[in-house]
Each structure stands twice: as C-alpha cells, then as structure tokens.
mmCIF file of C-alpha atoms and ligand atoms in Angstrom:
data_model
loop_
_atom_site.group_PDB
_atom_site.id
_atom_site.type_symbol
_atom_site.label_atom_id
_atom_site.label_comp_id
_atom_site.label_asym_id
_atom_site.label_seq_id
_atom_site.Cartn_x
_atom_site.Cartn_y
_atom_site.Cartn_z
ATOM 1 C CA MET A 1 -28.543 145.599 -85.553
ATOM 2 C CA ALA A 2 -28.276 141.845 -85.244
ATOM 3 C CA ASP A 3 -25.253 139.957 -86.400
ATOM 4 C CA VAL A 4 -23.042 142.916 -87.297
ATOM 5 C CA LEU A 5 -19.963 141.573 -89.038
ATOM 6 C CA GLU A 6 -16.531 143.007 -89.328
ATOM 7 C CA GLU A 7 -16.228 145.690 -91.938
ATOM 8 C CA ILE A 8 -16.818 144.581 -95.500
ATOM 9 C CA PRO A 9 -13.337 143.966 -96.950
ATOM 10 C CA ARG A 10 -12.090 146.548 -99.402
ATOM 11 C CA SER A 11 -11.382 143.699 -101.779
ATOM 12 C CA VAL A 12 -15.104 143.822 -102.688
ATOM 13 C CA MET A 13 -15.894 146.710 -105.027
ATOM 14 C CA PRO A 14 -18.319 148.957 -103.159
ATOM 15 C CA THR A 15 -21.087 148.788 -105.782
ATOM 16 C CA TYR A 16 -23.735 148.119 -103.122
ATOM 17 C CA ALA A 17 -24.544 149.972 -99.897
ATOM 18 C CA ARG A 18 -24.968 146.751 -97.971
ATOM 19 C CA ILE A 19 -27.010 146.267 -94.833
ATOM 20 C CA PRO A 20 -24.591 144.822 -92.249
ATOM 21 C CA VAL A 21 -26.219 141.462 -91.830
ATOM 22 C CA ALA A 22 -25.311 138.119 -93.404
ATOM 23 C CA PHE A 23 -27.655 135.191 -93.489
ATOM 24 C CA VAL A 24 -26.360 131.700 -93.072
ATOM 25 C CA ARG A 25 -29.325 129.610 -94.158
ATOM 26 C CA GLY A 26 -32.884 129.797 -95.364
ATOM 27 C CA GLU A 27 -35.997 127.693 -95.249
ATOM 28 C CA GLY A 28 -39.219 128.509 -97.042
ATOM 29 C CA SER A 29 -40.236 132.098 -96.327
ATOM 30 C CA TYR A 30 -37.509 132.651 -93.713
ATOM 31 C CA VAL A 31 -33.769 133.278 -93.604
ATOM 32 C CA TYR A 32 -31.595 132.990 -90.477
ATOM 33 C CA ASP A 33 -28.456 134.807 -89.360
ATOM 34 C CA SER A 34 -25.531 133.269 -87.473
ATOM 35 C CA ASN A 35 -27.166 134.081 -84.126
ATOM 36 C CA GLY A 36 -30.165 132.017 -85.116
ATOM 37 C CA LYS A 37 -32.336 135.110 -85.504
ATOM 38 C CA ARG A 38 -35.149 134.515 -87.988
ATOM 39 C CA TYR A 39 -36.247 136.976 -90.684
ATOM 40 C CA LEU A 40 -39.476 136.812 -92.664
ATOM 41 C CA ASP A 41 -38.431 137.391 -96.269
ATOM 42 C CA GLY A 42 -40.537 140.036 -97.962
ATOM 43 C CA LEU A 43 -38.020 140.534 -100.753
ATOM 44 C CA THR A 44 -36.796 137.042 -101.786
ATOM 45 C CA GLY A 45 -33.451 138.331 -103.027
ATOM 46 C CA ILE A 46 -35.262 140.899 -105.229
ATOM 47 C CA ALA A 47 -37.968 138.665 -106.714
ATOM 48 C CA VAL A 48 -35.572 135.770 -107.245
ATOM 49 C CA CYS A 49 -36.452 133.079 -104.681
ATOM 50 C CA GLY A 50 -40.160 133.146 -105.489
ATOM 51 C CA LEU A 51 -40.555 129.584 -104.265
ATOM 52 C CA GLY A 52 -38.776 130.322 -101.011
ATOM 53 C CA HIS A 53 -35.390 129.259 -99.715
ATOM 54 C CA ALA A 54 -33.870 125.777 -99.865
ATOM 55 C CA HIS A 55 -36.915 124.430 -101.680
ATOM 56 C CA PRO A 56 -36.447 120.642 -101.397
ATOM 57 C CA LYS A 57 -37.353 119.790 -104.993
ATOM 58 C CA ILE A 58 -35.219 122.556 -106.466
ATOM 59 C CA ALA A 59 -32.315 121.759 -104.137
ATOM 60 C CA ASP A 60 -32.638 118.152 -105.181
ATOM 61 C CA ALA A 61 -32.646 118.982 -108.901
ATOM 62 C CA ILE A 62 -29.538 121.148 -108.464
ATOM 63 C CA ALA A 63 -27.721 118.524 -106.399
ATOM 64 C CA ARG A 64 -28.560 115.721 -108.802
ATOM 65 C CA GLN A 65 -27.454 117.735 -111.821
ATOM 66 C CA ALA A 66 -24.286 118.969 -110.068
ATOM 67 C CA SER A 67 -23.208 115.417 -109.439
ATOM 68 C CA THR A 68 -24.048 114.347 -113.000
ATOM 69 C CA LEU A 69 -22.975 117.095 -115.437
ATOM 70 C CA THR A 70 -23.030 120.871 -114.982
ATOM 71 C CA HIS A 71 -21.643 122.318 -118.198
ATOM 72 C CA THR A 72 -20.589 121.305 -121.677
ATOM 73 C CA SER A 73 -21.123 124.644 -123.545
ATOM 74 C CA ASN A 74 -23.590 125.425 -126.275
ATOM 75 C CA LEU A 75 -21.339 123.742 -128.825
ATOM 76 C CA TYR A 76 -23.247 120.543 -127.983
ATOM 77 C CA ARG A 77 -26.867 119.671 -127.382
ATOM 78 C CA ILE A 78 -28.232 120.215 -123.875
ATOM 79 C CA PRO A 79 -31.407 118.183 -123.335
ATOM 80 C CA GLU A 80 -32.298 120.051 -120.111
ATOM 81 C CA GLN A 81 -32.136 123.306 -122.070
ATOM 82 C CA GLU A 82 -34.253 121.933 -124.923
ATOM 83 C CA ARG A 83 -36.870 120.744 -122.448
ATOM 84 C CA LEU A 84 -36.939 124.124 -120.695
ATOM 85 C CA ALA A 85 -37.202 125.879 -124.067
ATOM 86 C CA ASN A 86 -40.186 123.739 -125.073
ATOM 87 C CA ARG A 87 -41.948 124.438 -121.821
ATOM 88 C CA LEU A 88 -41.291 128.190 -121.632
ATOM 89 C CA THR A 89 -42.235 128.851 -125.237
ATOM 90 C CA LYS A 90 -45.479 126.957 -124.720
ATOM 91 C CA ILE A 91 -46.288 128.873 -121.524
ATOM 92 C CA ALA A 92 -45.452 132.203 -123.170
ATOM 93 C CA GLY A 93 -46.995 131.595 -126.597
ATOM 94 C CA MET A 94 -43.592 132.148 -128.208
ATOM 95 C CA ASP A 95 -41.646 130.299 -130.902
ATOM 96 C CA ASN A 96 -38.163 130.116 -129.425
ATOM 97 C CA VAL A 97 -35.845 131.251 -126.661
ATOM 98 C CA PHE A 98 -32.238 132.271 -126.075
ATOM 99 C CA PHE A 99 -30.817 131.476 -122.632
ATOM 100 C CA CYS A 100 -28.394 133.760 -120.817
ATOM 101 C CA ASN A 101 -27.388 134.466 -117.217
ATOM 102 C CA SER A 102 -29.171 137.599 -116.049
ATOM 103 C CA GLY A 103 -31.936 140.085 -116.673
ATOM 104 C CA ALA A 104 -29.614 142.587 -118.293
ATOM 105 C CA GLU A 105 -28.417 139.935 -120.723
ATOM 106 C CA ALA A 106 -31.985 138.932 -121.532
ATOM 107 C CA ASN A 107 -32.677 142.576 -122.396
ATOM 108 C CA GLU A 108 -29.447 142.808 -124.404
ATOM 109 C CA ALA A 109 -30.827 139.994 -126.527
ATOM 110 C CA THR A 110 -34.114 141.889 -127.028
ATOM 111 C CA ILE A 111 -32.180 144.978 -128.107
ATOM 112 C CA LYS A 112 -30.041 142.979 -130.551
ATOM 113 C CA ILE A 113 -33.188 141.363 -131.974
ATOM 114 C CA ALA A 114 -34.745 144.809 -132.490
ATOM 115 C CA ARG A 115 -31.640 146.058 -134.266
ATOM 116 C CA LEU A 116 -31.448 143.043 -136.569
ATOM 117 C CA TYR A 117 -35.174 143.377 -137.215
ATOM 118 C CA GLY A 118 -34.696 147.030 -138.146
ATOM 119 C CA HIS A 119 -31.850 146.252 -140.526
ATOM 120 C CA SER A 120 -33.939 143.468 -142.089
ATOM 121 C CA ARG A 121 -36.474 146.195 -142.915
ATOM 122 C CA ASN A 122 -33.798 148.506 -144.314
ATOM 123 C CA VAL A 123 -33.778 150.846 -141.332
ATOM 124 C CA ASP A 124 -30.085 151.670 -141.024
ATOM 125 C CA ALA A 125 -30.296 153.333 -137.596
ATOM 126 C CA PRO A 126 -33.126 151.546 -135.823
ATOM 127 C CA HIS A 127 -34.710 153.212 -132.779
ATOM 128 C CA ILE A 128 -36.327 151.525 -129.784
ATOM 129 C CA VAL A 129 -38.954 153.335 -127.696
ATOM 130 C CA VAL A 130 -38.278 152.991 -123.958
ATOM 131 C CA ALA A 131 -40.015 154.477 -120.917
ATOM 132 C CA ASP A 132 -39.221 157.017 -118.219
ATOM 133 C CA GLY A 133 -38.779 155.400 -114.823
ATOM 134 C CA SER A 134 -37.879 152.034 -116.308
ATOM 135 C CA PHE A 135 -35.045 149.755 -115.254
ATOM 136 C CA HIS A 136 -33.529 147.311 -117.723
ATOM 137 C CA GLY A 137 -30.083 146.523 -116.297
ATOM 138 C CA ARG A 138 -26.504 147.728 -115.906
ATOM 139 C CA THR A 139 -24.797 146.837 -119.181
ATOM 140 C CA MET A 140 -24.135 149.725 -121.552
ATOM 141 C CA ALA A 141 -27.157 149.026 -123.754
ATOM 142 C CA THR A 142 -29.531 148.286 -120.907
ATOM 143 C CA LEU A 143 -28.444 151.256 -118.799
ATOM 144 C CA THR A 144 -29.020 153.422 -121.858
ATOM 145 C CA ALA A 145 -32.506 151.924 -122.178
ATOM 146 C CA THR A 146 -33.113 152.506 -118.455
ATOM 147 C CA GLY A 147 -35.165 155.617 -117.684
ATOM 148 C CA ASN A 148 -33.199 156.759 -114.649
ATOM 149 C CA ARG A 149 -30.348 159.275 -114.917
ATOM 150 C CA LYS A 150 -28.705 157.905 -111.737
ATOM 151 C CA VAL A 151 -28.085 154.611 -113.524
ATOM 152 C CA GLN A 152 -26.554 156.388 -116.532
ATOM 153 C CA ALA A 153 -24.527 159.201 -114.936
ATOM 154 C CA GLY A 154 -20.806 158.926 -115.591
ATOM 155 C CA PHE A 155 -21.120 156.295 -118.294
ATOM 156 C CA GLU A 156 -21.461 158.615 -121.238
ATOM 157 C CA PRO A 157 -21.237 158.284 -124.161
ATOM 158 C CA LEU A 158 -24.463 156.301 -123.969
ATOM 159 C CA LEU A 159 -25.625 154.226 -126.908
ATOM 160 C CA GLY A 160 -27.683 155.753 -129.668
ATOM 161 C CA GLY A 161 -30.942 154.336 -130.897
ATOM 162 C CA PHE A 162 -33.269 154.842 -127.931
ATOM 163 C CA VAL A 163 -36.233 157.214 -127.846
ATOM 164 C CA ARG A 164 -37.934 157.923 -124.536
ATOM 165 C CA ALA A 165 -41.620 158.274 -123.706
ATOM 166 C CA PRO A 166 -43.331 158.783 -120.349
ATOM 167 C CA TYR A 167 -44.548 155.464 -118.904
ATOM 168 C CA ASN A 168 -48.267 154.747 -119.216
ATOM 169 C CA ASP A 169 -48.611 157.442 -121.899
ATOM 170 C CA VAL A 170 -49.949 156.031 -125.162
ATOM 171 C CA GLU A 171 -50.359 159.461 -126.756
ATOM 172 C CA SER A 172 -46.625 160.177 -126.542
ATOM 173 C CA VAL A 173 -45.837 156.903 -128.324
ATOM 174 C CA GLU A 174 -48.340 157.824 -131.057
ATOM 175 C CA LYS A 175 -46.476 161.130 -131.453
ATOM 176 C CA ILE A 176 -43.146 159.347 -131.733
ATOM 177 C CA ALA A 177 -44.672 157.073 -134.372
ATOM 178 C CA ALA A 178 -45.812 160.101 -136.375
ATOM 179 C CA ASN A 179 -42.394 161.793 -136.246
ATOM 180 C CA ASP A 180 -39.744 159.106 -136.152
ATOM 181 C CA LYS A 181 -39.617 156.707 -139.083
ATOM 182 C CA ASN A 182 -36.648 154.844 -137.596
ATOM 183 C CA VAL A 183 -38.554 153.272 -134.727
ATOM 184 C CA VAL A 184 -38.729 149.474 -134.984
ATOM 185 C CA ALA A 185 -39.673 148.377 -131.466
ATOM 186 C CA VAL A 186 -41.015 149.296 -128.024
ATOM 187 C CA LEU A 187 -39.366 147.886 -124.889
ATOM 188 C CA VAL A 188 -41.314 148.313 -121.615
ATOM 189 C CA GLU A 189 -41.932 146.642 -118.281
ATOM 190 C CA PRO A 190 -45.583 145.577 -117.794
ATOM 191 C CA ILE A 191 -45.235 147.025 -114.269
ATOM 192 C CA LEU A 192 -42.303 149.245 -113.289
ATOM 193 C CA GLY A 193 -40.376 147.283 -110.664
ATOM 194 C CA GLU A 194 -37.296 149.250 -109.587
ATOM 195 C CA GLY A 195 -39.238 152.376 -110.559
ATOM 196 C CA GLY A 196 -41.537 151.784 -107.559
ATOM 197 C CA ILE A 197 -44.173 149.188 -108.565
ATOM 198 C CA VAL A 198 -45.957 151.493 -111.000
ATOM 199 C CA ILE A 199 -48.964 149.731 -112.515
ATOM 200 C CA PRO A 200 -50.110 151.219 -115.831
ATOM 201 C CA ASP A 201 -53.764 151.848 -116.656
ATOM 202 C CA ASP A 202 -55.799 148.962 -118.028
ATOM 203 C CA GLY A 203 -55.413 148.963 -121.787
ATOM 204 C CA TYR A 204 -51.823 150.260 -121.857
ATOM 205 C CA LEU A 205 -50.245 147.070 -123.199
ATOM 206 C CA GLU A 206 -53.160 146.590 -125.620
ATOM 207 C CA ALA A 207 -52.668 150.126 -126.940
ATOM 208 C CA LEU A 208 -48.924 149.557 -127.366
ATOM 209 C CA ARG A 209 -49.674 146.272 -129.154
ATOM 210 C CA ASP A 210 -52.000 148.150 -131.494
ATOM 211 C CA ILE A 211 -49.414 150.856 -132.263
ATOM 212 C CA CYS A 212 -46.758 148.207 -132.873
ATOM 213 C CA ASP A 213 -49.102 146.326 -135.223
ATOM 214 C CA ARG A 214 -49.977 149.447 -137.212
ATOM 215 C CA HIS A 215 -46.331 150.425 -137.672
ATOM 216 C CA GLY A 216 -44.694 147.017 -137.989
ATOM 217 C CA TRP A 217 -42.800 147.464 -134.699
ATOM 218 C CA LEU A 218 -41.894 144.711 -132.260
ATOM 219 C CA LEU A 219 -43.572 144.820 -128.850
ATOM 220 C CA MET A 220 -40.850 143.708 -126.415
ATOM 221 C CA LEU A 221 -41.675 143.235 -122.732
ATOM 222 C CA ASP A 222 -39.159 143.234 -119.920
ATOM 223 C CA GLU A 223 -40.631 140.605 -117.578
ATOM 224 C CA VAL A 224 -37.392 140.119 -115.668
ATOM 225 C CA GLN A 225 -39.145 141.032 -112.415
ATOM 226 C CA THR A 226 -42.832 140.494 -113.293
ATOM 227 C CA GLY A 227 -42.381 137.032 -114.831
ATOM 228 C CA ASN A 228 -42.455 133.542 -113.355
ATOM 229 C CA GLY A 229 -45.682 133.918 -111.416
ATOM 230 C CA ARG A 230 -44.859 137.107 -109.549
ATOM 231 C CA THR A 231 -48.011 139.033 -110.532
ATOM 232 C CA GLY A 232 -50.462 136.114 -110.332
ATOM 233 C CA ARG A 233 -50.034 134.928 -113.921
ATOM 234 C CA TYR A 234 -46.952 133.204 -115.328
ATOM 235 C CA PHE A 235 -46.161 136.411 -117.251
ATOM 236 C CA ALA A 236 -47.773 139.751 -116.423
ATOM 237 C CA TYR A 237 -48.991 140.260 -120.004
ATOM 238 C CA GLN A 238 -51.147 137.169 -119.493
ATOM 239 C CA HIS A 239 -53.500 139.358 -117.457
ATOM 240 C CA THR A 240 -54.377 140.783 -120.919
ATOM 241 C CA ALA A 241 -55.247 139.152 -124.244
ATOM 242 C CA ILE A 242 -52.169 140.485 -126.044
ATOM 243 C CA VAL A 243 -49.066 138.528 -126.967
ATOM 244 C CA PRO A 244 -45.792 140.436 -127.317
ATOM 245 C CA ASP A 245 -43.155 139.663 -129.961
ATOM 246 C CA VAL A 246 -40.286 139.397 -127.504
ATOM 247 C CA VAL A 247 -40.205 138.700 -123.751
ATOM 248 C CA ALA A 248 -37.177 138.984 -121.482
ATOM 249 C CA THR A 249 -37.231 137.210 -118.151
ATOM 250 C CA ALA A 250 -34.760 136.144 -115.452
ATOM 251 C CA LYS A 251 -35.000 136.726 -111.674
ATOM 252 C CA GLY A 252 -37.571 134.143 -110.533
ATOM 253 C CA LEU A 253 -36.794 131.652 -113.276
ATOM 254 C CA GLY A 254 -33.983 129.878 -111.411
ATOM 255 C CA ASN A 255 -35.078 130.512 -107.788
ATOM 256 C CA GLY A 256 -31.488 131.588 -107.086
ATOM 257 C CA VAL A 257 -29.335 130.102 -109.824
ATOM 258 C CA PRO A 258 -28.417 132.712 -112.458
ATOM 259 C CA ILE A 259 -30.496 132.221 -115.578
ATOM 260 C CA GLY A 260 -32.093 134.637 -118.015
ATOM 261 C CA ALA A 261 -34.203 134.024 -121.092
ATOM 262 C CA CYS A 262 -35.191 136.008 -124.155
ATOM 263 C CA LEU A 263 -38.299 134.549 -125.808
ATOM 264 C CA ALA A 264 -39.437 135.543 -129.294
ATOM 265 C CA ARG A 265 -42.084 134.757 -131.856
ATOM 266 C CA GLY A 266 -42.803 135.435 -135.508
ATOM 267 C CA GLU A 267 -40.269 137.613 -137.366
ATOM 268 C CA ALA A 268 -38.491 138.395 -134.095
ATOM 269 C CA ALA A 269 -37.798 134.692 -133.595
ATOM 270 C CA LYS A 270 -35.851 134.565 -136.884
ATOM 271 C CA MET A 271 -33.279 137.242 -136.039
ATOM 272 C CA LEU A 272 -30.676 135.584 -133.823
ATOM 273 C CA VAL A 273 -28.902 132.829 -135.735
ATOM 274 C CA ALA A 274 -25.488 131.143 -135.571
ATOM 275 C CA GLY A 275 -22.751 133.738 -135.272
ATOM 276 C CA THR A 276 -24.982 136.644 -134.181
ATOM 277 C CA HIS A 277 -25.278 135.987 -130.461
ATOM 278 C CA GLY A 278 -24.123 133.561 -127.811
ATOM 279 C CA SER A 279 -23.198 132.854 -124.221
ATOM 280 C CA THR A 280 -20.654 130.452 -122.779
ATOM 281 C CA PHE A 281 -22.661 129.681 -119.663
ATOM 282 C CA GLY A 282 -26.156 130.438 -120.933
ATOM 283 C CA GLY A 283 -28.621 127.596 -120.470
ATOM 284 C CA ASN A 284 -26.157 125.058 -119.114
ATOM 285 C CA PHE A 285 -27.234 121.775 -117.521
ATOM 286 C CA LEU A 286 -27.131 123.064 -113.970
ATOM 287 C CA VAL A 287 -29.249 126.193 -114.335
ATOM 288 C CA CYS A 288 -31.717 124.508 -116.682
ATOM 289 C CA ALA A 289 -32.224 121.637 -114.246
ATOM 290 C CA ALA A 290 -33.006 124.206 -111.552
ATOM 291 C CA ALA A 291 -35.315 126.196 -113.852
ATOM 292 C CA ASN A 292 -37.130 123.039 -114.958
ATOM 293 C CA ALA A 293 -37.789 122.273 -111.296
ATOM 294 C CA VAL A 294 -39.062 125.852 -110.845
ATOM 295 C CA VAL A 295 -41.382 125.495 -113.833
ATOM 296 C CA ASP A 296 -42.630 122.159 -112.414
ATOM 297 C CA GLU A 297 -43.565 123.870 -109.169
ATOM 298 C CA LEU A 298 -45.064 126.952 -110.802
ATOM 299 C CA THR A 299 -47.223 125.005 -113.228
ATOM 300 C CA ASP A 300 -48.246 121.929 -111.225
ATOM 301 C CA GLY A 301 -49.390 123.047 -107.826
ATOM 302 C CA GLY A 302 -51.699 126.041 -108.352
ATOM 303 C CA ILE A 303 -49.007 128.247 -106.792
ATOM 304 C CA ILE A 304 -49.514 131.103 -109.223
ATOM 305 C CA ASP A 305 -53.264 131.310 -108.479
ATOM 306 C CA ARG A 306 -52.382 131.156 -104.834
ATOM 307 C CA ALA A 307 -49.951 134.085 -105.301
ATOM 308 C CA ALA A 308 -52.780 136.094 -106.861
ATOM 309 C CA GLU A 309 -55.010 135.298 -103.864
ATOM 310 C CA LEU A 310 -52.295 136.114 -101.346
ATOM 311 C CA GLY A 311 -51.730 139.425 -103.095
ATOM 312 C CA GLU A 312 -55.435 140.301 -102.779
ATOM 313 C CA ARG A 313 -55.357 139.262 -99.152
ATOM 314 C CA MET A 314 -52.348 141.459 -98.378
ATOM 315 C CA LEU A 315 -53.747 144.455 -100.283
ATOM 316 C CA ALA A 316 -57.023 144.172 -98.373
ATOM 317 C CA ARG A 317 -55.242 143.938 -95.038
ATOM 318 C CA PHE A 318 -53.008 146.905 -95.868
ATOM 319 C CA SER A 319 -56.026 148.948 -96.897
ATOM 320 C CA GLU A 320 -57.840 148.104 -93.701
ATOM 321 C CA ARG A 321 -54.925 148.667 -91.378
ATOM 322 C CA LEU A 322 -53.599 151.809 -93.057
ATOM 323 C CA ALA A 323 -56.972 153.480 -93.705
ATOM 324 C CA GLY A 324 -56.737 157.164 -92.808
ATOM 325 C CA ASN A 325 -52.971 156.990 -92.185
ATOM 326 C CA ASN A 326 -51.579 160.381 -93.234
ATOM 327 C CA ARG A 327 -48.191 158.980 -94.077
ATOM 328 C CA VAL A 328 -49.612 156.721 -96.758
ATOM 329 C CA LYS A 329 -50.076 158.004 -100.278
ATOM 330 C CA GLU A 330 -51.137 154.812 -102.050
ATOM 331 C CA ILE A 331 -51.347 151.058 -101.572
ATOM 332 C CA ARG A 332 -51.054 149.092 -104.797
ATOM 333 C CA GLY A 333 -49.971 145.807 -106.255
ATOM 334 C CA LYS A 334 -50.594 142.910 -108.547
ATOM 335 C CA GLY A 335 -50.125 139.396 -107.256
ATOM 336 C CA LEU A 336 -47.157 139.445 -104.924
ATOM 337 C CA MET A 337 -45.613 142.605 -106.309
ATOM 338 C CA LEU A 338 -46.834 145.018 -103.662
ATOM 339 C CA ALA A 339 -46.175 148.613 -102.743
ATOM 340 C CA VAL A 340 -47.055 151.009 -99.963
ATOM 341 C CA GLU A 341 -46.116 154.452 -101.204
ATOM 342 C CA LEU A 342 -45.570 157.006 -98.461
ATOM 343 C CA ASN A 343 -45.704 160.786 -98.599
ATOM 344 C CA GLU A 344 -42.102 160.989 -97.389
ATOM 345 C CA PRO A 345 -38.756 159.261 -98.013
ATOM 346 C CA CYS A 346 -38.557 156.071 -95.986
ATOM 347 C CA ALA A 347 -35.228 154.367 -96.780
ATOM 348 C CA GLU A 348 -34.590 153.975 -93.020
ATOM 349 C CA LEU A 349 -37.458 151.480 -92.826
ATOM 350 C CA VAL A 350 -35.215 148.837 -94.400
ATOM 351 C CA GLY A 351 -32.850 148.803 -91.402
ATOM 352 C CA ALA A 352 -35.700 149.074 -88.891
ATOM 353 C CA ALA A 353 -37.309 146.069 -90.575
ATOM 354 C CA VAL A 354 -34.100 144.033 -90.290
ATOM 355 C CA ASP A 355 -34.015 144.826 -86.552
ATOM 356 C CA ALA A 356 -37.607 143.607 -86.363
ATOM 357 C CA GLY A 357 -36.833 140.413 -88.283
ATOM 358 C CA LEU A 358 -38.311 141.361 -91.647
ATOM 359 C CA LEU A 359 -36.734 141.869 -95.078
ATOM 360 C CA ILE A 360 -38.260 144.609 -97.215
ATOM 361 C CA ASN A 361 -36.988 147.077 -99.761
ATOM 362 C CA VAL A 362 -37.605 150.717 -100.516
ATOM 363 C CA ALA A 363 -37.780 151.724 -104.179
ATOM 364 C CA ALA A 364 -37.963 155.212 -105.663
ATOM 365 C CA ASP A 365 -37.234 156.751 -102.187
ATOM 366 C CA THR A 366 -40.818 156.620 -100.893
ATOM 367 C CA VAL A 367 -42.147 153.189 -101.866
ATOM 368 C CA VAL A 368 -42.055 150.212 -99.506
ATOM 369 C CA ARG A 369 -41.715 147.326 -101.948
ATOM 370 C CA LEU A 370 -42.656 143.748 -101.120
ATOM 371 C CA LEU A 371 -41.767 140.774 -103.319
ATOM 372 C CA PRO A 372 -42.503 137.876 -100.959
ATOM 373 C CA PRO A 373 -42.484 134.124 -101.669
ATOM 374 C CA LEU A 374 -45.351 132.999 -103.915
ATOM 375 C CA ASN A 375 -45.940 129.963 -101.703
ATOM 376 C CA MET A 376 -45.977 131.523 -98.242
ATOM 377 C CA SER A 377 -48.661 130.769 -95.679
ATOM 378 C CA ASP A 378 -51.648 132.985 -94.909
ATOM 379 C CA ASP A 379 -50.220 133.581 -91.454
ATOM 380 C CA ASP A 380 -46.892 134.749 -92.848
ATOM 381 C CA ALA A 381 -48.698 137.029 -95.319
ATOM 382 C CA ASP A 382 -50.761 138.568 -92.505
ATOM 383 C CA SER A 383 -47.783 138.926 -90.244
ATOM 384 C CA MET A 384 -45.761 140.589 -93.029
ATOM 385 C CA VAL A 385 -48.500 143.190 -93.500
ATOM 386 C CA ASP A 386 -48.775 143.773 -89.757
ATOM 387 C CA GLN A 387 -45.027 144.197 -89.377
ATOM 388 C CA VAL A 388 -44.868 146.720 -92.220
ATOM 389 C CA VAL A 389 -47.788 148.651 -90.717
ATOM 390 C CA ASP A 390 -46.052 148.673 -87.313
ATOM 391 C CA LEU A 391 -42.846 149.963 -88.908
ATOM 392 C CA ILE A 392 -44.724 152.784 -90.630
ATOM 393 C CA ASP A 393 -46.516 153.645 -87.381
ATOM 394 C CA ALA A 394 -43.189 153.719 -85.553
ATOM 395 C CA MET A 395 -41.572 156.196 -87.962
ATOM 396 C CA PRO A 396 -40.279 159.150 -86.005
ATOM 397 C CA GLY A 397 -41.900 162.582 -86.245
ATOM 398 C CA ASP A 398 -45.380 163.558 -87.320
ATOM 399 C CA ALA A 399 -46.833 162.432 -90.586
ATOM 400 C CA PRO A 400 -46.221 165.178 -93.177
HETATM 401 C C1 PLP B 1 -33.609 143.276 -112.125
HETATM 402 C C2 PLP B 1 -34.093 143.758 -113.420
HETATM 403 C C3 PLP B 1 -33.255 143.784 -114.551
HETATM 404 C C4 PLP B 1 -31.785 143.438 -114.479
HETATM 405 O O1 PLP B 1 -31.578 142.125 -114.113
HETATM 406 P P1 PLP B 1 -30.083 141.629 -113.708
HETATM 407 O O2 PLP B 1 -30.255 140.159 -113.513
HETATM 408 O O3 PLP B 1 -29.724 142.367 -112.451
HETATM 409 O O4 PLP B 1 -29.187 141.983 -114.822
HETATM 410 C C5 PLP B 1 -33.794 144.155 -115.755
HETATM 411 N N1 PLP B 1 -35.094 144.487 -115.860
HETATM 412 C C6 PLP B 1 -35.929 144.490 -114.798
HETATM 413 C C7 PLP B 1 -37.359 144.850 -114.986
HETATM 414 C C8 PLP B 1 -35.451 144.128 -113.545
HETATM 415 O O5 PLP B 1 -36.274 144.147 -112.492
#
C-alpha cells in the first residue's frame, strides 16, 4: 500500500481501525499522499467535504475569520451565527436553530427537545420511537437511539425512553402508537447512512408525519449525513412535501470544520431556553464563517441540482456496467449518496481501492458506499464508477 507510515503511536486511543495511509493535501475531488500519489475521493471524509478539498472560497472565509476573531462564547452576540441561523431556518422551513459541534450533539439536542416537549404535555417518562439499523452517534443518548447492537455493546446501562421499530415499517409505528401512551416523538434518518444507504419506500416520511400529527408527536429527522445537498435537495425531506418539527444536521455543513445544528419549529422551537442547553464552542465565529461560505456555495451555484444529476449519471453507469454481474445484489442511491450492495462481504475493497487511488467505504459489511463531492466533474464521476466496477470485477474467487 502506498505511503505506509510507521506504526500508529499507542498514544492515540485505538477507536478506529485505520487504513495505513495519511494524506498531506487536497484539492477539489482529490487528495494526495506524501509520495504525490493522487486519490479520487469517493467518501469526502464521510460526507463532510461535500464541496471538495481546499475550496478557495471556504478556505478564504476560514482564514479571514481566523485572523479577525475565532471565539467569544455564546455569552455574547455572534453576528456570523445569527446570519447562519437566519439562512438555515429559511432553507429548512424552521423557526430556530441551536448550534453545536457534531452530529451526535445535534441529535442530543433533538432528544432533549423531545423530553422537554413530553414533560410540557405531562408525560413524565417520555418515549421516542427510533429505527432498527439507524445510526445517531456515540454519546450515551445517541448510541442508545442507534439501532445497532455493536454500537451499544459494553455501554450498558443504556438510557431509558427509546422504543424501537423496524425501518421503513409504518405499521409497526401505528402499533406502538396504539399501545404506548408515553411516546412523544419519532427520530429517524430519511435514508439510513451508516446502515448501508437504505432508502425507504415513497410515502414513508409522509406516513410518519401523519402518525405524528394524529398523536401530537414530534417528527424529528436526523439529516446529519443526508443534509446539506447530499441527496440532491438541501435536506432529504425536501424531496417530499412534509416538514418535520426538528432536524439535526452536521457533516457537510462546515465542509470540514466541526459544526452541528439542531433546527426546530412550532412547539419544538420553544423547548430549549436559557439554562436548559448550551455549548461552549457551538456556533462560534470560525465555524459559522465556514458554514456561511458553504451555504453560499450550496445555494448560489446550482450545485445541489448538479449533485442530483451526477447521482443519476452514476446510477445509470453502474446499472449499465454491472448488469448481469452475479456479485451485485442492488444498485441504489439518491443524489450523491450511492450504494452498490454485493451478495458477499467486501470490506477488503476499501484497501484495494486505496491501492488503486480511490477512496470508498464499505457499510453494513456488503455495501460499497460512495459519498463523493457534490461539485465533481462528469469525468471524475464516470471514472469513479469505472474504478469501483473494476474493483468488484477483480475480487478474488467466483461470485457466490
Ligand atoms: C455521522 C452521523 C452521526 C454522528 O455524527 P458525529 O459528528 O460523528 O457525532 C449521526 N447521525 C447520522 C445519520 C450520521 O451519519
């Protein structure tokens, strides 16, 4: 493998099984290692650098802000934050927003809103419906909400107050509604990201909205991965006519600086007030300047429509090139959240891709997951598809 470094020092907690390559710089859809080898980035730091690496306008915004003022705390007004709040709430159709530093924190805020909302309706032990296969983060509340035992194992006792339903199963949520009078909210991803790019049936979010309306529950969407243009709309729910009560987002919002946001409207927007929640770093000058530059790019240049087109283009090319391939179970995606699900585990493709100069990810053991830059060229999109197809073709052994 290119650019193998010395062993990772034991001073770093081994929370990640790292691929032994370090990149030294990036530009647009590419990153480079210290040998000058170039890698086409099909992962963008897990849906973070959606506008590519070292984007000149974002770099400029960060540099300007860094040399002006980075942080004063939320004890004072932060005009960059207020401007970002105005813009995001308008885009999302929400009333207000709380800024934090990560996706998990954005979801923590949704969970705290749901609990306060429950108590405001005299539900002493409020329950939140969450889905199998979901991923919401690594804090105690969000790992409890996560529908994956591997994320939870060893951290018991988990939190109370979560009820689980299969993803994409409206009937099971109706059953919960009939039996559990403590439910006050539903928290789901519009598309399962870490769970393997699972796209629910048309009408799923609408049906959840309807159940929430009938029972006075909050519909809370985890758009940490799907937000900020990734699926071909600013937020994935904007492919539908529904509006949720609460939206969590993060990853692509800062294009690499750590920022998360929890947006809310209506009753949900009235829950978090002085003394109930906070963050020292959340929404500081630096990250908000970066995020404002990201929002400029996402809303001005037609990039999100372009991401939708590129996604169609890549899906079509995958379908053509993988037609009749016995290894392939399903090709799916929305915008630039793309998956090729195989009939066999394929984790080794990640390393083979690095050797070939491509960054991809494998989710849920058998799903090649692509989260490429929203602004890449047609040629890069085509070449990414071709490289993934070649890697699948080169897998050892016969197709199962
Ligand atoms: C990545 C992710 C999170 C967690 O975000 P962090 O920034 O790692 O805390 C939560 N929800 C979804 C859907 C994600 O993809």
